[in-house]
Short mmCIF file of C-alpha atoms in Angstrom, two decimals:
data_model
loop_
_atom_site.label_atom_id
_atom_site.label_comp_id
_atom_site.label_asym_id
_atom_site.label_seq_id
_atom_site.Cartn_x
_atom_site.Cartn_y
_atom_site.Cartn_z
CA UNK N 15 95.69 62.63 259.24
CA UNK N 16 96.86 65.22 261.75
CA UNK N 17 100.68 65.44 261.43
CA UNK N 18 100.92 66.48 265.08
CA UNK N 19 99.50 63.18 266.32
CA UNK N 20 101.56 61.22 268.90
CA UNK N 21 104.24 58.90 267.56
CA UNK N 22 104.44 56.29 270.32
CA UNK N 23 101.08 54.88 271.35
CA UNK N 24 100.86 52.21 274.04
CA UNK N 25 97.66 50.19 274.41
CA UNK N 26 97.07 48.19 277.59
CA UNK N 27 94.76 45.28 276.78
CA UNK N 28 94.47 43.56 273.43
CA UNK N 29 90.95 42.15 273.18
CA UNK N 30 87.96 43.95 271.59
CA UNK N 31 88.54 47.61 272.39
CA UNK N 32 92.33 47.55 272.46
CA UNK N 33 92.79 45.54 269.27
CA UNK N 34 90.21 47.64 267.42
CA UNK N 35 91.96 50.82 268.52
CA UNK N 36 95.36 49.53 267.39
CA UNK N 37 94.18 48.49 263.93
CA UNK N 38 92.40 51.80 263.38
CA UNK N 39 95.46 53.74 264.53
CA UNK N 40 97.61 51.99 261.97
CA UNK N 41 95.16 52.71 259.18
CA UNK N 42 95.17 56.38 260.16
CA UNK N 43 98.92 56.78 260.78
CA UNK N 44 101.52 54.67 259.03
CA UNK N 45 104.37 56.28 260.94
CA UNK N 46 103.26 55.80 264.55
CA UNK N 47 104.86 53.22 266.81
CA UNK N 48 101.98 51.15 268.23
CA UNK N 49 102.56 48.74 271.12
CA UNK N 50 99.93 46.46 272.66
CA UNK N 51 100.55 45.03 276.13
CA UNK N 52 98.40 41.97 276.82
CA UNK N 53 98.95 40.06 280.06
CA UNK N 54 97.18 36.99 278.73
CA UNK N 55 98.42 34.48 276.21
CA UNK N 56 96.05 35.64 273.47
CA UNK N 57 94.98 38.98 272.00
CA UNK N 58 91.94 39.76 269.88
CA UNK N 59 90.01 36.62 270.79
CA UNK N 60 86.25 36.19 270.69
CA UNK N 61 85.33 35.89 274.36
CA UNK N 62 81.64 35.81 273.35
CA UNK N 63 82.37 32.43 271.78
CA UNK N 64 83.93 30.86 274.87
CA UNK N 65 80.79 29.01 276.11
CA UNK N 66 80.34 27.47 272.67
CA UNK N 67 83.91 26.21 272.63
CA UNK N 68 83.30 24.55 276.01
CA UNK N 69 80.19 22.89 274.57
CA UNK N 70 81.94 21.76 271.38
CA UNK N 71 79.84 23.91 269.04
CA UNK N 72 83.05 25.76 268.15
CA UNK N 73 85.37 22.79 267.88
CA UNK N 74 88.77 24.39 267.39
CA UNK N 75 90.24 26.76 269.94
CA UNK N 76 92.05 28.46 267.09
CA UNK N 77 88.68 29.58 265.69
CA UNK N 78 88.28 31.94 268.66
CA UNK N 79 91.26 34.00 267.57
CA UNK N 80 89.89 36.95 265.60
CA UNK N 81 93.38 38.11 264.65
CA UNK N 82 96.30 35.76 265.22
CA UNK N 83 99.63 37.09 266.51
CA UNK N 84 101.46 37.34 263.16
CA UNK N 85 98.65 39.47 261.72
CA UNK N 86 99.48 42.32 264.10
CA UNK N 87 103.10 42.33 263.04
CA UNK N 88 102.88 41.44 259.36
CA UNK N 89 99.71 43.26 258.29
CA UNK N 90 99.64 46.17 260.71
CA UNK N 91 103.26 46.53 261.90
CA UNK N 92 101.97 46.54 265.48
CA UNK N 93 104.21 45.39 268.31
CA UNK N 94 102.01 42.92 270.20
CA UNK N 95 103.50 41.75 273.47
CA UNK N 96 101.47 38.95 275.05
CA UNK N 97 102.21 37.86 278.60
CA UNK N 98 103.39 41.40 279.32
CA UNK N 99 101.55 43.10 282.18
CA UNK N 100 101.38 46.84 282.82
CA UNK N 101 101.89 47.19 286.55
CA UNK N 102 101.91 50.98 286.98
CA UNK N 103 101.61 54.28 285.12
CA UNK N 104 103.90 57.22 285.85
CA UNK N 105 101.95 60.15 284.44
CA UNK N 106 104.65 62.68 285.37
CA UNK N 107 107.09 61.24 282.83
CA UNK N 108 104.52 59.47 280.57
CA UNK N 109 105.85 55.99 281.21
CA UNK N 110 104.35 52.58 281.90
CA UNK N 111 106.14 50.01 284.04
CA UNK N 112 105.82 46.60 282.41
CA UNK N 113 106.54 43.10 283.69
CA UNK N 114 107.40 40.26 281.33
CA UNK N 115 105.42 37.42 282.90
CA UNK N 116 107.55 34.76 281.22
CA UNK N 117 110.97 36.01 282.29
CA UNK N 118 109.95 38.04 285.34
CA UNK N 119 111.92 41.04 284.08
CA UNK N 120 110.53 44.56 284.33
CA UNK N 121 111.07 47.56 282.10
CA UNK N 122 109.66 51.02 281.46
CA UNK N 123 107.92 52.09 278.29
CA UNK N 124 107.47 55.72 277.25
CA UNK N 125 104.27 56.85 275.55
CA UNK N 126 102.98 59.91 273.75
CA UNK N 127 99.45 58.54 274.06
CA UNK N 128 98.21 55.75 276.29
CA UNK N 129 95.02 53.72 275.77
CA UNK N 130 93.60 51.67 278.64
CA UNK N 131 91.57 48.66 277.52
CA UNK N 132 91.92 46.31 280.52
CA UNK N 133 88.36 44.99 280.31
CA UNK N 134 86.49 43.61 283.30
CA UNK N 135 87.15 40.66 285.55
CA UNK N 136 84.62 38.05 286.71
CA UNK N 137 83.24 38.48 290.21
CA UNK N 138 84.33 35.99 292.86
CA UNK N 139 82.62 37.10 296.09
CA UNK N 140 84.33 36.16 299.39
CA UNK N 141 81.94 33.32 300.16
CA UNK N 142 82.92 30.27 302.24
CA UNK N 143 84.51 27.63 300.01
CA UNK N 144 84.83 29.90 296.96
CA UNK N 145 88.39 28.67 296.40
CA UNK N 146 87.56 24.97 296.25
CA UNK N 147 88.80 23.03 293.21
CA UNK N 148 86.12 22.65 290.57
CA UNK N 149 84.71 26.18 290.88
CA UNK N 150 85.42 28.18 287.72
CA UNK N 151 84.76 31.50 286.04
CA UNK N 152 84.77 32.00 282.28
CA UNK N 153 86.55 35.01 280.81
CA UNK N 154 89.49 33.72 278.76
CA UNK N 155 90.66 30.91 276.53
CA UNK N 156 92.68 29.58 279.45
CA UNK N 157 89.42 29.31 281.42
CA UNK N 158 87.88 27.14 278.71
CA UNK N 159 90.88 24.81 278.88
CA UNK N 160 90.51 24.45 282.64
CA UNK N 161 86.76 23.80 282.44
CA UNK N 162 87.05 21.29 279.60
CA UNK N 163 89.92 19.56 281.38
CA UNK N 164 88.01 19.28 284.67
CA UNK N 165 84.93 17.85 282.96
CA UNK N 166 87.03 15.23 281.16
CA UNK N 167 89.25 14.30 284.11
CA UNK N 168 86.39 13.98 286.58
CA UNK N 169 83.83 12.53 284.17
CA UNK N 170 81.50 15.27 285.32
CA UNK N 171 77.80 14.47 285.11
CA UNK N 172 76.26 17.50 286.82
CA UNK N 173 76.88 21.23 286.97
CA UNK N 174 75.60 24.21 288.91
CA UNK N 175 75.70 27.60 287.22
CA UNK N 176 75.66 30.46 289.71
CA UNK N 177 74.06 33.39 287.90
CA UNK N 178 71.32 33.50 285.27
CA UNK N 179 72.68 36.21 282.98
CA UNK N 180 74.04 35.90 279.45
CA UNK N 181 77.13 33.81 280.27
CA UNK N 182 75.28 31.70 282.81
CA UNK N 183 72.53 30.69 280.39
CA UNK N 184 74.92 30.13 277.49
CA UNK N 185 77.00 27.88 279.74
CA UNK N 186 73.85 26.07 280.88
CA UNK N 187 73.00 25.29 277.26
CA UNK N 188 76.50 24.15 276.37
CA UNK N 189 77.00 21.96 279.42
CA UNK N 190 73.61 20.40 278.69
CA UNK N 191 74.87 19.68 275.17
CA UNK N 192 77.75 17.79 276.78
CA UNK N 193 75.24 15.60 278.63
CA UNK N 194 75.50 17.17 282.08
CA UNK N 195 72.55 17.75 284.37
CA UNK N 196 72.44 21.51 284.87
CA UNK N 197 71.01 23.69 287.62
CA UNK N 198 70.99 27.48 287.41
CA UNK N 199 71.05 29.21 290.79
CA UNK N 200 70.03 32.88 290.61
CA UNK N 201 69.49 35.15 293.61
CA UNK N 202 66.86 37.21 291.79
CA UNK N 203 63.40 35.77 291.04
CA UNK N 204 64.21 35.71 287.31
CA UNK N 205 66.99 34.89 284.88
CA UNK N 206 68.28 37.61 282.52
CA UNK N 207 68.18 40.38 285.17
CA UNK N 208 68.35 43.29 282.65
CA UNK N 209 65.04 42.17 281.09
CA UNK N 210 61.70 43.08 282.65
CA UNK N 211 60.33 40.19 284.68
CA UNK N 212 57.17 39.47 282.69
CA UNK N 213 59.19 39.17 279.46
CA UNK N 214 61.39 36.46 280.98
CA UNK N 215 58.44 34.25 281.97
CA UNK N 216 58.41 32.29 278.67
CA UNK N 217 62.18 31.82 279.00
CA UNK N 218 61.72 30.12 282.37
CA UNK N 219 59.16 27.72 280.89
CA UNK N 220 61.42 27.03 277.92
CA UNK N 221 64.50 26.31 280.03
CA UNK N 222 62.58 23.90 282.23
CA UNK N 223 61.23 22.15 279.14
CA UNK N 224 64.83 21.70 278.02
CA UNK N 225 65.68 20.00 281.30
CA UNK N 226 67.45 22.93 282.97
CA UNK N 227 66.64 23.16 286.67
CA UNK N 228 66.06 26.68 287.95
CA UNK N 229 66.62 27.75 291.55
CA UNK N 230 65.34 31.32 291.47
CA UNK N 231 65.37 33.78 294.36
CA UNK N 232 68.19 31.70 295.83
CA UNK N 233 71.25 33.63 297.03
CA UNK N 234 74.39 31.52 297.43
CA UNK N 235 75.63 31.24 301.01
CA UNK N 236 78.75 29.18 300.33
CA UNK N 237 80.34 26.11 298.83
CA UNK N 238 81.44 22.83 300.39
CA UNK N 239 83.21 19.61 299.46
CA UNK N 240 81.26 16.40 299.98
CA UNK N 241 83.39 13.46 298.96
CA UNK N 242 84.23 13.82 295.28
CA UNK N 243 81.48 16.33 294.70
CA UNK N 244 80.84 19.98 295.39
CA UNK N 245 77.80 21.45 297.10
CA UNK N 246 76.34 24.87 296.44
CA UNK N 247 74.56 26.07 299.57
CA UNK N 248 71.91 28.79 299.37
CA UNK N 249 70.59 31.09 302.07
CA UNK N 250 67.21 29.37 302.07
CA UNK N 251 68.91 26.19 303.31
CA UNK N 252 68.89 24.31 300.01
CA UNK N 253 71.90 22.34 298.82
CA UNK N 254 72.68 21.76 295.15
CA UNK N 255 75.30 19.05 294.51
CA UNK N 256 77.50 19.22 291.42
CA UNK N 257 80.65 17.86 289.84
CA UNK N 258 81.55 21.32 288.53
CA UNK N 259 80.44 24.87 289.40
CA UNK N 260 80.55 27.85 287.07
CA UNK N 261 80.41 31.33 288.59
CA UNK N 262 78.61 33.69 286.21
CA UNK N 263 77.43 36.42 288.54
CA UNK N 264 78.80 39.38 286.62
CA UNK N 265 81.99 41.33 286.06
CA UNK N 266 83.79 44.25 287.65
CA UNK N 267 85.74 46.83 285.61
CA UNK N 268 89.51 46.40 285.87
CA UNK N 269 90.39 49.85 287.19
CA UNK N 270 93.22 49.18 289.65
CA UNK N 271 95.84 50.55 287.26
CA UNK N 272 93.81 53.67 286.50
CA UNK N 273 93.00 54.26 290.17
CA UNK N 274 96.62 53.91 291.23
CA UNK N 275 97.57 56.43 288.54
CA UNK N 276 95.09 58.95 289.96
CA UNK N 277 92.67 58.93 287.05
CA UNK N 278 89.09 59.93 287.78
CA UNK N 279 86.66 57.05 288.34
CA UNK N 280 82.92 57.45 288.01
CA UNK N 281 80.03 56.75 290.34
CA UNK N 282 79.64 53.24 288.92
CA UNK N 283 83.30 52.40 289.53
CA UNK N 284 84.46 52.63 285.92
CA UNK N 285 87.01 54.98 284.37
CA UNK N 286 85.36 58.32 283.61
CA UNK N 287 85.89 59.44 280.00
CA UNK N 288 84.63 62.21 277.73
CA UNK N 289 82.98 61.83 274.32
CA UNK N 290 86.36 61.20 272.70
CA UNK N 291 87.11 58.44 275.24
CA UNK N 292 89.75 60.64 276.90
CA UNK N 293 90.29 60.18 280.63
CA UNK N 294 91.01 62.93 283.15
CA UNK N 295 94.60 62.87 281.85
CA UNK N 296 94.82 64.45 278.36
CA UNK N 297 97.38 61.86 277.28
CA UNK N 298 95.36 58.84 278.40
CA UNK N 299 92.29 57.34 276.73
CA UNK N 300 90.19 54.40 277.94
CA UNK N 301 87.79 52.06 276.14
CA UNK N 302 85.73 48.92 276.64
CA UNK N 303 84.35 47.21 279.72
CA UNK N 304 86.41 49.33 282.14
CA UNK N 305 84.84 52.69 281.26
CA UNK N 306 81.63 54.44 282.16
CA UNK N 307 79.59 55.78 279.26
CA UNK N 308 76.35 57.67 278.87
CA UNK N 309 73.08 55.82 278.40
CA UNK N 310 71.53 57.27 275.23
CA UNK N 311 68.00 57.02 276.62
CA UNK N 312 68.30 58.11 280.25
CA UNK N 313 71.49 60.16 280.01
CA UNK N 314 72.87 58.47 283.13
CA UNK N 315 76.32 56.93 283.46
CA UNK N 316 76.44 53.19 282.93
CA UNK N 317 78.82 50.23 282.73
CA UNK N 318 78.32 47.93 279.78
CA UNK N 319 80.33 44.81 278.97
CA UNK N 320 79.47 44.42 275.29
CA UNK N 321 81.83 43.82 272.37
CA UNK N 322 80.06 46.13 269.90
CA UNK N 323 80.39 49.33 271.95
CA UNK N 324 83.96 48.38 272.94
CA UNK N 325 84.97 48.11 269.29
CA UNK N 326 83.35 51.45 268.44
CA UNK N 327 85.03 53.10 271.41
CA UNK N 328 88.40 51.79 270.27
CA UNK N 329 87.84 53.35 266.87
CA UNK N 330 86.76 56.68 268.40
CA UNK N 331 89.83 56.77 270.67
CA UNK N 332 92.12 56.07 267.72
CA UNK N 333 90.60 58.85 265.65
CA UNK N 334 90.75 61.26 268.59
CA UNK N 335 94.43 60.47 269.12
CA UNK N 336 94.95 61.28 265.45
CA UNK N 337 93.25 64.64 265.89
CA UNK N 338 89.95 63.88 264.19
CA UNK N 339 86.72 65.53 265.44
CA UNK N 340 84.88 62.39 266.59
CA UNK N 341 82.61 61.44 269.46
CA UNK N 342 81.17 58.33 271.06
CA UNK N 343 77.52 59.21 271.54
CA UNK N 344 76.69 56.76 274.29
CA UNK N 345 75.15 53.33 274.27
CA UNK N 346 71.68 51.86 274.30
CA UNK N 347 72.73 48.38 275.40
CA UNK N 348 71.52 46.44 272.37
CA UNK N 349 72.08 42.78 273.18
CA UNK N 350 70.86 39.29 272.37
CA UNK N 351 71.28 35.91 274.02
CA UNK N 352 70.64 32.58 272.33
CA UNK N 353 69.56 29.74 274.62
CA UNK N 354 69.08 26.48 272.72
CA UNK N 355 66.60 27.55 270.02
CA UNK N 356 65.17 30.59 271.75
CA UNK N 357 66.49 34.16 271.61
CA UNK N 358 66.13 36.94 274.18
CA UNK N 359 67.03 40.43 272.98
CA UNK N 360 66.69 44.02 274.09
CA UNK N 361 67.66 47.55 273.19
CA UNK N 362 67.31 50.88 274.93
CA UNK N 363 65.81 51.25 278.38
CA UNK N 364 63.83 48.58 280.16
CA UNK N 365 60.94 49.58 282.36
CA UNK N 366 62.96 48.88 285.49
CA UNK N 367 65.78 51.13 284.24
CA UNK N 368 63.34 53.97 283.58
CA UNK N 369 61.84 53.58 287.03
CA UNK N 370 65.28 53.65 288.67
CA UNK N 371 66.10 56.79 286.69
CA UNK N 372 62.90 58.45 287.90
CA UNK N 373 61.39 58.61 284.40
CA UNK N 374 57.59 58.62 284.50
CA UNK N 375 56.76 59.92 281.02
CA UNK N 376 56.57 56.52 279.36
CA UNK N 377 54.08 53.93 278.18
CA UNK N 378 54.41 50.36 276.97
CA UNK N 379 52.64 47.94 274.69
CA UNK N 380 52.83 44.17 274.35
CA UNK N 381 52.21 42.05 271.29
CA UNK N 382 52.60 38.41 270.39
CA UNK N 383 52.95 38.20 266.62
CA UNK N 384 54.16 35.63 264.13
CA UNK N 385 57.68 36.14 262.84
CA UNK N 386 56.42 35.54 259.30
CA UNK N 387 53.11 34.96 257.55
CA UNK N 388 50.97 32.44 259.40
CA UNK N 389 49.96 30.65 256.22
CA UNK N 390 53.60 29.89 255.40
CA UNK N 391 54.91 26.81 257.27
CA UNK N 392 57.04 27.34 260.33
CA UNK N 393 55.70 30.61 261.72
CA UNK N 394 56.95 31.21 265.27
CA UNK N 395 55.58 33.67 267.79
CA UNK N 396 57.58 36.70 268.89
CA UNK N 397 56.76 38.17 272.31
CA UNK N 398 57.56 41.89 272.02
CA UNK N 399 57.44 44.74 274.52
CA UNK N 400 57.82 48.28 273.20
CA UNK N 401 58.42 51.23 275.53
CA UNK N 402 57.89 54.79 274.33
CA UNK N 403 57.48 58.31 275.64
CA UNK N 404 53.87 59.34 276.24
CA UNK N 405 54.42 63.01 275.47
CA UNK N 406 55.77 62.62 271.93
CA UNK N 407 55.92 58.91 271.11
CA UNK N 408 59.72 58.71 271.04
CA UNK N 409 60.90 55.09 271.18
CA UNK N 410 62.74 54.38 274.45
CA UNK N 411 63.30 50.64 274.47
CA UNK N 412 62.18 47.19 273.43
CA UNK N 413 62.51 43.58 274.51
CA UNK N 414 61.68 40.46 272.53
CA UNK N 415 61.64 36.70 273.08
CA UNK N 416 61.10 34.03 270.47
CA UNK N 417 62.38 31.17 268.35
CA UNK N 418 62.88 33.17 265.16
CA UNK N 419 62.96 36.76 263.92
CA UNK N 420 63.84 38.33 267.26
CA UNK N 421 67.17 39.80 266.17
CA UNK N 422 65.68 41.45 263.09
CA UNK N 423 62.99 43.29 265.05
CA UNK N 424 65.27 44.44 267.86
CA UNK N 425 67.85 45.66 265.32
CA UNK N 426 65.19 47.79 263.62
CA UNK N 427 64.11 49.29 266.92
CA UNK N 428 67.74 49.83 267.95
CA UNK N 429 68.26 52.00 264.88
CA UNK N 430 64.97 53.78 265.59
CA UNK N 431 66.25 54.70 269.06
CA UNK N 432 69.56 55.87 267.64
CA UNK N 433 67.73 58.13 265.20
CA UNK N 434 65.33 59.48 267.88
CA UNK N 435 62.43 57.93 265.98
CA UNK N 436 58.89 57.71 267.31
CA UNK N 437 56.15 55.11 267.30
CA UNK N 438 54.64 57.08 264.41
CA UNK N 439 57.78 56.19 262.45
CA UNK N 440 57.43 52.51 263.37
CA UNK N 441 53.84 52.59 262.17
CA UNK N 442 55.06 53.81 258.77
CA UNK N 443 58.27 51.74 258.56
CA UNK N 444 58.71 50.02 255.19
CA UNK N 445 60.29 46.64 255.84
CA UNK N 446 61.08 43.54 253.78
CA UNK N 447 58.12 41.28 253.13
CA UNK N 448 57.73 37.86 251.62
CA UNK N 449 55.71 35.18 253.41
CA UNK N 450 58.78 33.25 254.57
CA UNK N 451 60.41 36.39 256.00
CA UNK N 452 57.67 38.49 257.54
CA UNK N 453 54.15 39.80 257.18
CA UNK N 454 52.74 42.64 255.11
CA UNK N 455 52.28 44.45 258.41
CA UNK N 456 55.43 43.49 260.29
CA UNK N 457 55.44 43.10 264.08
CA UNK N 458 57.37 46.39 264.08
CA UNK N 459 54.46 48.06 262.27
CA UNK N 460 51.96 46.44 264.61
CA UNK N 461 53.86 47.69 267.67
CA UNK N 462 53.82 51.20 266.22
CA UNK N 463 50.14 50.99 265.36
CA UNK N 464 49.14 49.81 268.82
CA UNK N 465 51.15 52.62 270.42
CA UNK N 466 49.79 55.24 268.02
CA UNK N 467 46.19 54.06 268.50
CA UNK N 468 46.69 54.62 272.21
CA UNK N 469 48.31 58.05 271.84
CA UNK N 470 45.53 59.19 269.50
CA UNK N 471 42.87 57.94 271.88
CA UNK N 472 41.45 55.42 269.40
CA UNK N 473 42.32 52.38 271.49
CA UNK N 474 43.36 53.31 275.06
CA UNK N 475 45.46 50.62 276.69
CA UNK N 476 45.63 49.19 280.18
CA UNK N 477 48.03 46.70 281.72
CA UNK N 478 47.53 43.68 283.92
CA UNK N 479 49.98 45.26 286.38
CA UNK N 480 47.92 48.48 286.73
CA UNK N 481 46.57 49.04 290.23
CA UNK N 482 43.52 50.88 288.84
CA UNK N 483 42.40 47.73 287.06
CA UNK N 484 40.20 46.97 290.09
CA UNK N 485 37.99 49.85 288.98
CA UNK N 486 37.18 48.11 285.67
CA UNK N 487 34.90 45.27 284.66
CA UNK N 488 36.90 42.62 282.81
CA UNK N 489 35.44 41.66 279.43
CA UNK N 490 36.85 38.58 277.66
CA UNK N 491 35.93 38.64 273.95
CA UNK N 492 37.45 35.28 273.05
CA UNK N 493 35.39 32.30 271.98
CA UNK N 494 33.64 30.26 274.71
CA UNK N 495 36.03 27.31 274.38
CA UNK N 496 39.02 29.60 274.90
CA UNK N 497 37.34 31.15 277.92
CA UNK N 498 36.62 27.72 279.36
CA UNK N 499 40.31 26.75 279.06
CA UNK N 500 41.28 29.65 281.32
CA UNK N 501 40.44 33.27 281.95
CA UNK N 502 41.19 36.19 284.25
CA UNK N 503 39.36 36.02 287.59
CA UNK N 504 36.07 37.91 287.53
CA UNK N 505 35.93 38.27 283.73
CA UNK N 506 32.70 37.91 281.79
CA UNK N 507 32.72 36.33 278.34
CA UNK N 508 31.05 38.02 275.38
CA UNK N 509 32.69 36.72 272.17
CA UNK N 510 33.57 39.36 269.61
CA UNK N 511 31.47 37.77 266.88
CA UNK N 512 28.30 38.23 268.93
CA UNK N 513 29.28 41.39 270.82
CA UNK N 514 27.00 43.78 268.88
CA UNK N 515 23.96 41.74 269.77
CA UNK N 516 25.10 41.44 273.42
CA UNK N 517 25.63 45.11 274.29
CA UNK N 518 22.55 45.07 276.49
CA UNK N 519 24.42 42.83 278.93
CA UNK N 520 26.89 45.67 279.64
CA UNK N 521 26.47 48.82 281.70
CA UNK N 522 27.66 52.16 280.37
CA UNK N 523 28.14 53.24 283.97
CA UNK N 524 31.10 50.87 284.35
CA UNK N 525 34.53 51.13 282.74
CA UNK N 526 35.46 48.08 280.69
CA UNK N 527 38.90 46.46 280.43
CA UNK N 528 38.74 44.29 277.32
CA UNK N 529 41.05 41.41 276.43
CA UNK N 530 41.37 38.52 274.00
CA UNK N 531 44.28 36.14 273.38
CA UNK N 532 46.87 38.68 272.20
CA UNK N 533 45.05 41.98 271.69
CA UNK N 534 43.76 42.04 268.10
CA UNK N 535 40.15 41.02 268.78
CA UNK N 536 40.10 43.26 271.84
CA UNK N 537 41.10 46.19 269.60
CA UNK N 538 38.07 45.56 267.41
CA UNK N 539 35.88 45.21 270.47
CA UNK N 540 37.14 48.47 271.99
CA UNK N 541 36.47 50.37 268.77
CA UNK N 542 32.94 48.93 268.62
CA UNK N 543 32.19 49.62 272.29
CA UNK N 544 33.49 53.17 272.29
CA UNK N 545 31.37 54.06 269.28
CA UNK N 546 28.34 52.76 271.17
CA UNK N 547 29.05 55.00 274.14
CA UNK N 548 30.97 52.63 276.41
CA UNK N 549 34.18 53.56 278.23
CA UNK N 550 36.44 50.73 277.13
CA UNK N 551 40.20 50.11 277.11
CA UNK N 552 42.36 47.32 275.70
CA UNK N 553 44.42 45.15 278.04
CA UNK N 554 47.71 45.15 276.13
CA UNK N 555 48.92 41.74 275.03
CA UNK N 556 45.72 40.02 276.06
CA UNK N 557 45.50 36.77 277.99
CA UNK N 558 48.99 35.76 276.84
CA UNK N 559 50.52 38.73 278.67
CA UNK N 560 48.25 37.97 281.63
CA UNK N 561 49.97 34.57 281.87
CA UNK N 562 53.44 36.10 281.65
CA UNK N 563 52.70 38.74 284.27
CA UNK N 564 51.22 36.25 286.73
CA UNK N 565 54.13 33.85 286.26
CA UNK N 566 56.51 36.70 287.09
CA UNK N 567 54.75 37.61 290.34
#
């Protein structure tokens, strides 16, 4: 511990980043005075659990409290002041003006170090009717009380969720659990906007199978009251009636306090900080949803409302305040969303992020593998997209969708990205195997192998989205019954088992794009064809990916 560390540390905001910072500070300095100012009624609560409390999965509100009030005082000797709002910062004298929201009194609080952890607030765009009763956002425990109360008091039977991101889909699931008819209205043509469109296609089908109505590509124009019900009006002229409306269209960093104090804000609107989470004022640090951080893959500044990075940032800020040589090395946005029984997860850069950043040195592969051995009962398919750098094979990102095993695979790839690993490393990764947990060659290994085969030139890959695909003859090597059930337009069918005896039906003057159901048989076919003098490439992910891509168009 650095004996020159500040003695009075004020933290504004007491949820993930702020509470984590306070607890770490106490562990590092027993003598410091640590004060948390939280304008809400609760500190250190699990806001990721809020939708599940609304739906009754988490029955007790008390379960959402990660650290109850007395813990701060009794275990950590931290002065937690809930319902106390920081209204201004006077950097010249290192003081914060505070208002007691219960009494209305104001006072000034001196600091040696100040940590801003105000989080982000839900967006409420200035649309007609946005203030009507029955339209809610979800960001706090108080919000869950209001939503649950409205549903009970009005015997709500239908809901419209505006926004198809994490919170929107989690709320859709939980309101469906309560027996409500649910419609998700999303202005983009897909839910889960951070995920590449073709990877969300199975999610759309799954949600509809669960009875969730999807209004995609539908921007909200306004809201209206029609008798006892609300109406959500979209720009295409559609009207979606509901007894309750949940706005889940994103969040905006809470930076008013920082801006008024003259702290530097970044290009994305968040508080600009260095690697030690220090703001433009050497006495002021900032953590959590309100700050801009570096993307580990692209190097660009980004805003990220995730609890994991916020907690790590709180710890880094605490150590920096105590004089330790620490750094927050950026984020790769590792995240997962559970929707009924399906999971959608990602880490690193998506293809759309790379394209926005102007990155062209990348390739991708698709696979659709079982989450454990197929001969063991209960195997579920994982749809996986792996993105890597063409020049050296460095792993850049991954996305996965499936009923089981999704989190495990994305976690492995997340660590690979953090360690600057390559697809060659994934090919060689030694992972747990027993038939009920995985396969001897895990989907992670398969993803690495497919990528490495491409980079080595053994099995060149193409994609259904490639414009140059029109220059290829499509060869379907599935069995005739599979071909008859559906195939890509213009494809010819030569089943793998009889391909050697059918080579005369193919011209070596034409390039071949080969596919099967998921890519494995096509790999064998490509190896065979290339050794017989044909120019052949594998359509990554096979006919399954073809379906996803076409559904996303």
